Tab-separated table of C-alpha atoms in Angstrom:
chain	number	residue	atom	x	y	z
A	1	UNK	CA	0.000	0.000	0.000
A	2	UNK	CA	1.040	3.569	-0.453
A	3	UNK	CA	1.980	6.101	2.200
A	4	UNK	CA	-0.935	8.191	3.399
A	5	UNK	CA	-1.069	11.829	2.351
A	6	UNK	CA	-0.189	13.810	5.467
A	7	UNK	CA	-1.076	17.413	6.213
A	8	UNK	CA	1.491	19.842	7.586
A	9	UNK	CA	1.326	23.220	9.303
A	10	UNK	CA	0.499	25.884	6.724
A	11	UNK	CA	-1.618	23.570	4.549
A	12	UNK	CA	-5.216	24.540	3.898
A	13	UNK	CA	-7.480	22.328	5.998
A	14	UNK	CA	-9.698	20.186	3.756
A	15	UNK	CA	-13.262	21.529	3.821
A	16	UNK	CA	-16.005	19.197	5.010
A	17	UNK	CA	-19.685	19.015	5.834
A	18	UNK	CA	-20.729	16.028	7.945
A	19	UNK	CA	-23.751	15.119	10.059
A	20	UNK	CA	-23.399	15.341	13.829
A	21	UNK	CA	-24.918	12.882	16.307
A	22	UNK	CA	-28.338	14.481	15.796
A	23	UNK	CA	-28.062	14.480	11.988
A	24	UNK	CA	-27.434	18.254	11.817
A	25	UNK	CA	-24.888	19.245	9.162
A	26	UNK	CA	-21.666	20.746	10.522
A	27	UNK	CA	-19.050	22.284	8.216
A	28	UNK	CA	-15.471	23.371	8.752
A	29	UNK	CA	-16.639	26.748	7.440
A	30	UNK	CA	-18.888	27.081	10.513
A	31	UNK	CA	-15.671	27.643	12.501
A	32	UNK	CA	-14.213	30.356	10.235
A	33	UNK	CA	-12.756	33.105	12.412
A	34	UNK	CA	-12.190	30.710	15.323
A	35	UNK	CA	-9.576	28.086	16.087
A	36	UNK	CA	-10.834	24.502	16.132
A	37	UNK	CA	-9.240	21.263	17.271
A	38	UNK	CA	-10.387	18.449	14.987
A	39	UNK	CA	-9.589	14.993	16.246
A	40	UNK	CA	-10.145	11.715	14.443
A	41	UNK	CA	-10.793	8.548	16.435
A	42	UNK	CA	-11.495	4.944	15.385
A	43	UNK	CA	-14.753	4.028	17.143
A	44	UNK	CA	-17.183	5.466	19.667
A	45	UNK	CA	-17.607	3.657	22.991
A	46	UNK	CA	-14.321	1.743	22.801
A	47	UNK	CA	-11.968	2.101	25.792
A	48	UNK	CA	-9.286	4.289	24.170
A	49	UNK	CA	-11.742	6.498	22.289
A	50	UNK	CA	-13.863	6.922	25.421
A	51	UNK	CA	-10.787	7.955	27.440
A	52	UNK	CA	-9.747	10.465	24.769
A	53	UNK	CA	-13.265	11.929	24.390
A	54	UNK	CA	-13.656	12.256	28.177
A	55	UNK	CA	-10.257	13.998	28.367
A	56	UNK	CA	-11.460	16.526	25.783
A	57	UNK	CA	-14.758	16.904	27.696
A	58	UNK	CA	-12.921	17.477	30.970
A	59	UNK	CA	-10.597	20.053	29.355
A	60	UNK	CA	-13.257	21.769	27.258
A	61	UNK	CA	-13.765	24.793	29.529
A	62	UNK	CA	-10.036	25.619	29.499
A	63	UNK	CA	-9.778	24.992	25.765
A	64	UNK	CA	-12.804	27.220	25.087
A	65	UNK	CA	-11.380	29.944	27.346
A	66	UNK	CA	-8.230	29.815	25.224
A	67	UNK	CA	-10.374	30.346	22.106
A	68	UNK	CA	-10.328	26.721	20.956
A	69	UNK	CA	-13.371	24.733	19.826
A	70	UNK	CA	-13.296	20.903	19.682
A	71	UNK	CA	-14.823	18.549	17.103
A	72	UNK	CA	-14.464	14.756	17.039
A	73	UNK	CA	-14.823	12.763	13.795
A	74	UNK	CA	-15.154	8.995	13.386
A	75	UNK	CA	-16.633	6.570	10.843
A	76	UNK	CA	-19.500	5.810	13.264
A	77	UNK	CA	-23.096	6.431	12.200
A	78	UNK	CA	-25.005	9.226	14.008
A	79	UNK	CA	-27.086	6.724	16.024
A	80	UNK	CA	-23.910	5.331	17.616
A	81	UNK	CA	-22.588	8.852	18.224
A	82	UNK	CA	-25.788	9.787	20.111
A	83	UNK	CA	-25.321	6.834	22.475
A	84	UNK	CA	-21.636	7.689	22.970
A	85	UNK	CA	-22.329	11.392	23.566
A	86	UNK	CA	-25.149	10.722	25.996
A	87	UNK	CA	-23.367	7.918	27.893
A	88	UNK	CA	-20.241	10.032	28.427
A	89	UNK	CA	-21.840	13.489	28.749
A	90	UNK	CA	-19.873	14.847	25.797
A	91	UNK	CA	-20.587	18.511	25.104
A	92	UNK	CA	-18.752	19.059	21.815
A	93	UNK	CA	-19.821	17.959	18.324
A	94	UNK	CA	-19.177	14.380	17.214
A	95	UNK	CA	-19.335	14.051	13.440
A	96	UNK	CA	-20.055	10.986	11.335
A	97	UNK	CA	-17.830	10.128	8.341
A	98	UNK	CA	-18.958	6.587	7.397
A	99	UNK	CA	-17.509	6.749	3.864
A	100	UNK	CA	-14.199	7.959	5.381
A	101	UNK	CA	-13.761	10.727	2.781
A	102	UNK	CA	-12.849	13.361	5.387
A	103	UNK	CA	-10.644	10.912	7.291
A	104	UNK	CA	-8.759	10.254	4.034
A	105	UNK	CA	-8.546	13.951	3.133
A	106	UNK	CA	-6.796	14.592	6.473
A	107	UNK	CA	-4.530	11.541	6.135
A	108	UNK	CA	-6.261	9.967	9.148
A	109	UNK	CA	-7.200	6.708	7.420
A	110	UNK	CA	-4.790	4.183	5.979
A	111	UNK	CA	-2.077	1.775	6.982
A	112	UNK	CA	-1.100	1.600	10.628
A	113	UNK	CA	0.524	-0.846	12.989
A	114	UNK	CA	-1.742	-2.608	15.459
A	115	UNK	CA	-0.489	-5.361	17.740
A	116	UNK	CA	2.552	-5.784	15.506
A	117	UNK	CA	0.552	-6.173	12.296
A	118	UNK	CA	-0.034	-3.742	9.452
A	119	UNK	CA	-3.742	-3.014	9.166
A	120	UNK	CA	-5.869	-0.435	7.382
A	121	UNK	CA	-8.001	1.758	9.586
A	122	UNK	CA	-8.452	5.073	11.341
A	123	UNK	CA	-5.161	6.681	12.370
A	124	UNK	CA	-5.816	8.525	15.637
A	125	UNK	CA	-4.911	12.086	14.632
A	126	UNK	CA	-5.416	15.635	15.877
A	127	UNK	CA	-5.291	18.945	14.026
A	128	UNK	CA	-5.509	22.558	15.083
A	129	UNK	CA	-7.084	24.657	12.339
A	130	UNK	CA	-6.560	28.408	12.652
A	131	UNK	CA	-9.068	31.209	12.106
A	132	UNK	CA	-8.359	31.352	8.363
A	133	UNK	CA	-8.706	27.596	7.756
A	134	UNK	CA	-5.004	26.700	7.748
A	135	UNK	CA	-3.489	23.757	9.603
A	136	UNK	CA	-1.550	25.098	12.589
A	137	UNK	CA	-0.787	21.734	14.234
A	138	UNK	CA	-0.916	18.244	12.661
A	139	UNK	CA	-0.349	15.231	14.911
A	140	UNK	CA	-0.622	11.647	13.677
A	141	UNK	CA	-0.608	8.362	15.605
A	142	UNK	CA	-1.417	10.107	18.880
A	143	UNK	CA	-2.094	8.103	22.019
A	144	UNK	CA	-5.614	8.024	23.404
A	145	UNK	CA	-4.394	8.362	26.978
A	146	UNK	CA	-2.523	11.538	27.868
A	147	UNK	CA	-2.943	13.103	24.433
A	148	UNK	CA	-5.177	15.976	25.543
A	149	UNK	CA	-2.788	16.877	28.376
A	150	UNK	CA	0.135	16.869	25.913
A	151	UNK	CA	-1.860	18.960	23.418
A	152	UNK	CA	-2.687	21.476	26.155
A	153	UNK	CA	1.023	21.699	27.061
A	154	UNK	CA	1.983	22.114	23.389
A	155	UNK	CA	-0.605	24.893	22.992
A	156	UNK	CA	0.141	26.466	26.414
A	157	UNK	CA	-3.480	26.023	27.555
C-alpha cells in the first residue's frame, strides 16, 4: 500500500460538511474566524476512544477559554454517536464520516501498525485549524491516553 497523504502546518485544511450525532450538518466553514481542534478517532464507545473523548470533555472549559473549539470525527453512524455522547456526557460535536472521505482527506485513514501487524483503519490524529482555515498543528498516531494533556502543554493552555 502507499503512504498516506499527510497534512502539515500551513496547509489549507480540507473543507467538510458532515452530520453530527443528531443528523445536523456541521461544516469546517462554521468555525471560520475561530480556532478549532479536529480529532479523528477509530470508534465510539471503545476504551481508548472513550478515554480520549472524556479527556477533551474534561478540558473543554479551558480549551474554550483559550479560544479553541473541539470537534471529534469517526466513521460511526449518528445513532452510535448519540449513544456515545449521551453515555459520556460529551458537550462538543461528534461528526459521522462513514464513507471515510474526510478521514482520508486529512490523512487519518490508511495503513497503521496494530499489535505488531499492518492493518488499514483510522489513524488517531489531531489537528488545530486556525481562524483562516489553515493547519496550525498536525499530529498523527497520537495516544488516546494523555494526548489531551500533551496537546494542552503544546498549545500552552
